[in-house]
Amino acid sequence: MLTKIGDKWTIFVVLSLDLLGGRARFSELERAVPGISQRMLSSTLKNLERDGMVIREVFPEVPPRVEYEMTELGRRLLHPTQGLVDWAKENWEQVREAQSRYDER
Protein backbone atom coordinates (compact mmCIF):
# COMPACT_ATOMS: atom_id res chain seq x y z
CA MET A 1 0.00 0.00 0.00
CA LEU A 2 2.74 2.50 0.89
CA THR A 3 4.54 1.85 -2.38
CA LYS A 4 1.40 2.79 -4.30
CA ILE A 5 0.78 5.95 -2.30
CA GLY A 6 4.46 6.84 -2.54
CA ASP A 7 4.75 6.40 -6.28
CA LYS A 8 5.53 9.35 -8.51
CA TRP A 9 1.96 10.37 -9.40
CA THR A 10 -0.58 9.20 -6.82
CA ILE A 11 -0.11 12.06 -4.35
CA PHE A 12 -0.18 14.64 -7.16
CA VAL A 13 -3.43 13.20 -8.51
CA VAL A 14 -5.05 13.04 -5.06
CA LEU A 15 -4.00 16.61 -4.21
CA SER A 16 -5.13 17.88 -7.61
CA LEU A 17 -8.49 16.17 -7.26
CA ASP A 18 -8.90 17.85 -3.87
CA LEU A 19 -7.96 21.26 -5.30
CA LEU A 20 -10.57 20.74 -8.01
CA GLY A 21 -13.26 20.34 -5.36
CA GLY A 22 -13.02 16.58 -4.87
CA ARG A 23 -14.65 15.79 -8.22
CA ALA A 24 -13.22 16.25 -11.72
CA ARG A 25 -13.18 15.01 -15.27
CA PHE A 26 -10.15 13.25 -16.72
CA SER A 27 -9.17 16.27 -18.84
CA GLU A 28 -9.33 18.57 -15.80
CA LEU A 29 -7.01 16.28 -13.88
CA GLU A 30 -4.69 16.00 -16.85
CA ARG A 31 -4.34 19.80 -16.94
CA ALA A 32 -3.94 19.97 -13.15
CA VAL A 33 -1.05 17.47 -12.99
CA PRO A 34 1.80 18.84 -15.13
CA GLY A 35 3.90 16.28 -16.93
CA ILE A 36 1.63 13.27 -16.46
CA SER A 37 0.81 11.28 -19.58
CA GLN A 38 -2.74 10.18 -20.37
CA ARG A 39 -1.68 6.59 -19.91
CA MET A 40 -0.15 7.22 -16.48
CA LEU A 41 -3.12 9.30 -15.32
CA SER A 42 -5.48 6.54 -16.44
CA SER A 43 -3.41 3.90 -14.64
CA THR A 44 -3.17 6.00 -11.46
CA LEU A 45 -6.92 6.65 -11.42
CA LYS A 46 -7.64 2.94 -11.94
CA ASN A 47 -5.39 2.07 -8.99
CA LEU A 48 -7.05 4.73 -6.83
CA GLU A 49 -10.46 3.40 -7.82
CA ARG A 50 -9.43 -0.18 -7.06
CA ASP A 51 -8.12 0.89 -3.64
CA GLY A 52 -11.36 2.71 -2.82
CA MET A 53 -9.88 6.21 -2.91
CA VAL A 54 -11.94 7.46 -5.86
CA ILE A 55 -15.21 6.57 -7.53
CA ARG A 56 -15.47 6.64 -11.31
CA GLU A 57 -18.88 7.73 -12.57
CA VAL A 58 -19.87 7.37 -16.22
CA PHE A 59 -22.76 9.54 -17.37
CA PRO A 60 -25.00 8.21 -20.17
CA GLU A 61 -24.35 11.08 -22.57
CA VAL A 62 -23.00 11.50 -26.07
CA PRO A 63 -20.10 12.00 -26.03
CA PRO A 64 -19.58 10.02 -22.84
CA ARG A 65 -18.73 12.00 -19.73
CA VAL A 66 -16.69 10.46 -16.93
CA GLU A 67 -16.00 12.06 -13.57
CA TYR A 68 -13.81 10.95 -10.70
CA GLU A 69 -14.83 11.73 -7.15
CA MET A 70 -12.75 11.36 -4.03
CA THR A 71 -14.23 8.99 -1.45
CA GLU A 72 -14.08 9.43 2.31
CA LEU A 73 -11.11 7.04 2.33
CA GLY A 74 -9.36 9.23 -0.24
CA ARG A 75 -10.11 12.38 1.76
CA ARG A 76 -8.58 10.77 4.84
CA LEU A 77 -5.33 10.45 2.87
CA LEU A 78 -5.17 14.24 2.57
CA HIS A 79 -4.35 14.88 6.23
CA PRO A 80 -1.06 12.95 6.37
CA THR A 81 -0.21 14.13 2.86
CA GLN A 82 -0.59 17.76 3.92
CA GLY A 83 2.34 17.37 6.31
CA LEU A 84 4.55 16.32 3.41
CA VAL A 85 3.31 19.22 1.29
CA ASP A 86 4.00 21.66 4.12
CA TRP A 87 7.51 20.23 4.56
CA ALA A 88 8.19 20.63 0.83
CA LYS A 89 6.99 24.26 0.85
CA GLU A 90 9.12 25.09 3.88
CA ASN A 91 12.29 23.35 2.69
CA TRP A 92 12.37 23.49 -1.10
CA GLU A 93 14.95 26.30 -1.17
CA GLN A 94 17.31 24.37 1.10
CA VAL A 95 16.90 21.27 -1.07
CA ARG A 96 17.65 23.30 -4.22
CA GLU A 97 20.75 24.79 -2.58
CA ALA A 98 21.96 21.34 -1.54
CA GLN A 99 21.39 20.07 -5.08
CA SER A 100 23.36 23.00 -6.52
CA ARG A 101 26.27 22.41 -4.14
CA TYR A 102 26.28 18.72 -5.01
CA ASP A 103 26.13 19.41 -8.76
CA GLU A 104 29.06 21.85 -8.54
CA ARG A 105 31.39 19.10 -7.30
PDB file of C-alpha atoms in Angstrom:
ATOM      1  CA  MET A   1       0.000   0.000   0.000  1.00  0.00           C
ATOM      2  CA  LEU A   2       2.737   2.499   0.889  1.00  0.00           C
ATOM      3  CA  THR A   3       4.544   1.849  -2.381  1.00  0.00           C
ATOM      4  CA  LYS A   4       1.401   2.791  -4.300  1.00  0.00           C
ATOM      5  CA  ILE A   5       0.784   5.950  -2.296  1.00  0.00           C
ATOM      6  CA  GLY A   6       4.463   6.842  -2.535  1.00  0.00           C
ATOM      7  CA  ASP A   7       4.746   6.397  -6.279  1.00  0.00           C
ATOM      8  CA  LYS A   8       5.528   9.355  -8.509  1.00  0.00           C
ATOM      9  CA  TRP A   9       1.963  10.367  -9.404  1.00  0.00           C
ATOM     10  CA  THR A  10      -0.585   9.202  -6.816  1.00  0.00           C
ATOM     11  CA  ILE A  11      -0.113  12.057  -4.354  1.00  0.00           C
ATOM     12  CA  PHE A  12      -0.180  14.643  -7.159  1.00  0.00           C
ATOM     13  CA  VAL A  13      -3.428  13.203  -8.513  1.00  0.00           C
ATOM     14  CA  VAL A  14      -5.053  13.045  -5.061  1.00  0.00           C
ATOM     15  CA  LEU A  15      -4.004  16.610  -4.208  1.00  0.00           C
ATOM     16  CA  SER A  16      -5.135  17.877  -7.611  1.00  0.00           C
ATOM     17  CA  LEU A  17      -8.493  16.173  -7.255  1.00  0.00           C
ATOM     18  CA  ASP A  18      -8.898  17.848  -3.871  1.00  0.00           C
ATOM     19  CA  LEU A  19      -7.957  21.264  -5.302  1.00  0.00           C
ATOM     20  CA  LEU A  20     -10.568  20.740  -8.014  1.00  0.00           C
ATOM     21  CA  GLY A  21     -13.255  20.338  -5.357  1.00  0.00           C
ATOM     22  CA  GLY A  22     -13.024  16.578  -4.873  1.00  0.00           C
ATOM     23  CA  ARG A  23     -14.648  15.788  -8.224  1.00  0.00           C
ATOM     24  CA  ALA A  24     -13.217  16.251 -11.723  1.00  0.00           C
ATOM     25  CA  ARG A  25     -13.176  15.009 -15.270  1.00  0.00           C
ATOM     26  CA  PHE A  26     -10.145  13.247 -16.721  1.00  0.00           C
ATOM     27  CA  SER A  27      -9.173  16.268 -18.838  1.00  0.00           C
ATOM     28  CA  GLU A  28      -9.326  18.575 -15.804  1.00  0.00           C
ATOM     29  CA  LEU A  29      -7.012  16.277 -13.880  1.00  0.00           C
ATOM     30  CA  GLU A  30      -4.694  16.000 -16.855  1.00  0.00           C
ATOM     31  CA  ARG A  31      -4.343  19.799 -16.938  1.00  0.00           C
ATOM     32  CA  ALA A  32      -3.935  19.972 -13.151  1.00  0.00           C
ATOM     33  CA  VAL A  33      -1.051  17.470 -12.987  1.00  0.00           C
ATOM     34  CA  PRO A  34       1.798  18.843 -15.126  1.00  0.00           C
ATOM     35  CA  GLY A  35       3.904  16.279 -16.928  1.00  0.00           C
ATOM     36  CA  ILE A  36       1.625  13.275 -16.458  1.00  0.00           C
ATOM     37  CA  SER A  37       0.808  11.285 -19.582  1.00  0.00           C
ATOM     38  CA  GLN A  38      -2.737  10.179 -20.368  1.00  0.00           C
ATOM     39  CA  ARG A  39      -1.683   6.587 -19.909  1.00  0.00           C
ATOM     40  CA  MET A  40      -0.146   7.221 -16.481  1.00  0.00           C
ATOM     41  CA  LEU A  41      -3.120   9.301 -15.320  1.00  0.00           C
ATOM     42  CA  SER A  42      -5.475   6.541 -16.437  1.00  0.00           C
ATOM     43  CA  SER A  43      -3.410   3.903 -14.641  1.00  0.00           C
ATOM     44  CA  THR A  44      -3.165   5.996 -11.464  1.00  0.00           C
ATOM     45  CA  LEU A  45      -6.916   6.647 -11.423  1.00  0.00           C
ATOM     46  CA  LYS A  46      -7.638   2.939 -11.942  1.00  0.00           C
ATOM     47  CA  ASN A  47      -5.390   2.074  -8.986  1.00  0.00           C
ATOM     48  CA  LEU A  48      -7.046   4.732  -6.830  1.00  0.00           C
ATOM     49  CA  GLU A  49     -10.464   3.402  -7.822  1.00  0.00           C
ATOM     50  CA  ARG A  50      -9.433  -0.177  -7.061  1.00  0.00           C
ATOM     51  CA  ASP A  51      -8.118   0.887  -3.643  1.00  0.00           C
ATOM     52  CA  GLY A  52     -11.359   2.708  -2.819  1.00  0.00           C
ATOM     53  CA  MET A  53      -9.880   6.211  -2.907  1.00  0.00           C
ATOM     54  CA  VAL A  54     -11.943   7.463  -5.858  1.00  0.00           C
ATOM     55  CA  ILE A  55     -15.207   6.574  -7.527  1.00  0.00           C
ATOM     56  CA  ARG A  56     -15.468   6.644 -11.313  1.00  0.00           C
ATOM     57  CA  GLU A  57     -18.879   7.732 -12.569  1.00  0.00           C
ATOM     58  CA  VAL A  58     -19.871   7.366 -16.218  1.00  0.00           C
ATOM     59  CA  PHE A  59     -22.760   9.545 -17.375  1.00  0.00           C
ATOM     60  CA  PRO A  60     -25.003   8.212 -20.172  1.00  0.00           C
ATOM     61  CA  GLU A  61     -24.346  11.080 -22.569  1.00  0.00           C
ATOM     62  CA  VAL A  62     -23.001  11.500 -26.075  1.00  0.00           C
ATOM     63  CA  PRO A  63     -20.098  12.005 -26.028  1.00  0.00           C
ATOM     64  CA  PRO A  64     -19.585  10.019 -22.837  1.00  0.00           C
ATOM     65  CA  ARG A  65     -18.726  12.004 -19.728  1.00  0.00           C
ATOM     66  CA  VAL A  66     -16.695  10.456 -16.925  1.00  0.00           C
ATOM     67  CA  GLU A  67     -15.998  12.059 -13.573  1.00  0.00           C
ATOM     68  CA  TYR A  68     -13.807  10.949 -10.704  1.00  0.00           C
ATOM     69  CA  GLU A  69     -14.835  11.726  -7.146  1.00  0.00           C
ATOM     70  CA  MET A  70     -12.753  11.361  -4.028  1.00  0.00           C
ATOM     71  CA  THR A  71     -14.226   8.991  -1.453  1.00  0.00           C
ATOM     72  CA  GLU A  72     -14.081   9.428   2.307  1.00  0.00           C
ATOM     73  CA  LEU A  73     -11.112   7.044   2.331  1.00  0.00           C
ATOM     74  CA  GLY A  74      -9.362   9.232  -0.240  1.00  0.00           C
ATOM     75  CA  ARG A  75     -10.114  12.380   1.761  1.00  0.00           C
ATOM     76  CA  ARG A  76      -8.577  10.770   4.837  1.00  0.00           C
ATOM     77  CA  LEU A  77      -5.326  10.449   2.870  1.00  0.00           C
ATOM     78  CA  LEU A  78      -5.172  14.244   2.572  1.00  0.00           C
ATOM     79  CA  HIS A  79      -4.351  14.882   6.232  1.00  0.00           C
ATOM     80  CA  PRO A  80      -1.059  12.951   6.374  1.00  0.00           C
ATOM     81  CA  THR A  81      -0.211  14.134   2.863  1.00  0.00           C
ATOM     82  CA  GLN A  82      -0.589  17.763   3.917  1.00  0.00           C
ATOM     83  CA  GLY A  83       2.339  17.368   6.310  1.00  0.00           C
ATOM     84  CA  LEU A  84       4.551  16.319   3.409  1.00  0.00           C
ATOM     85  CA  VAL A  85       3.309  19.220   1.285  1.00  0.00           C
ATOM     86  CA  ASP A  86       4.002  21.662   4.123  1.00  0.00           C
ATOM     87  CA  TRP A  87       7.512  20.234   4.560  1.00  0.00           C
ATOM     88  CA  ALA A  88       8.190  20.634   0.832  1.00  0.00           C
ATOM     89  CA  LYS A  89       6.990  24.259   0.854  1.00  0.00           C
ATOM     90  CA  GLU A  90       9.122  25.093   3.882  1.00  0.00           C
ATOM     91  CA  ASN A  91      12.291  23.352   2.691  1.00  0.00           C
ATOM     92  CA  TRP A  92      12.368  23.494  -1.103  1.00  0.00           C
ATOM     93  CA  GLU A  93      14.947  26.299  -1.170  1.00  0.00           C
ATOM     94  CA  GLN A  94      17.309  24.365   1.096  1.00  0.00           C
ATOM     95  CA  VAL A  95      16.901  21.274  -1.069  1.00  0.00           C
ATOM     96  CA  ARG A  96      17.652  23.304  -4.221  1.00  0.00           C
ATOM     97  CA  GLU A  97      20.752  24.793  -2.579  1.00  0.00           C
ATOM     98  CA  ALA A  98      21.964  21.341  -1.539  1.00  0.00           C
ATOM     99  CA  GLN A  99      21.394  20.075  -5.077  1.00  0.00           C
ATOM    100  CA  SER A 100      23.363  23.002  -6.518  1.00  0.00           C
ATOM    101  CA  ARG A 101      26.268  22.410  -4.136  1.00  0.00           C
ATOM    102  CA  TYR A 102      26.276  18.723  -5.012  1.00  0.00           C
ATOM    103  CA  ASP A 103      26.128  19.410  -8.757  1.00  0.00           C
ATOM    104  CA  GLU A 104      29.061  21.851  -8.542  1.00  0.00           C
ATOM    105  CA  ARG A 105      31.386  19.102  -7.295  1.00  0.00           C
TER     106      ARG A 105
END
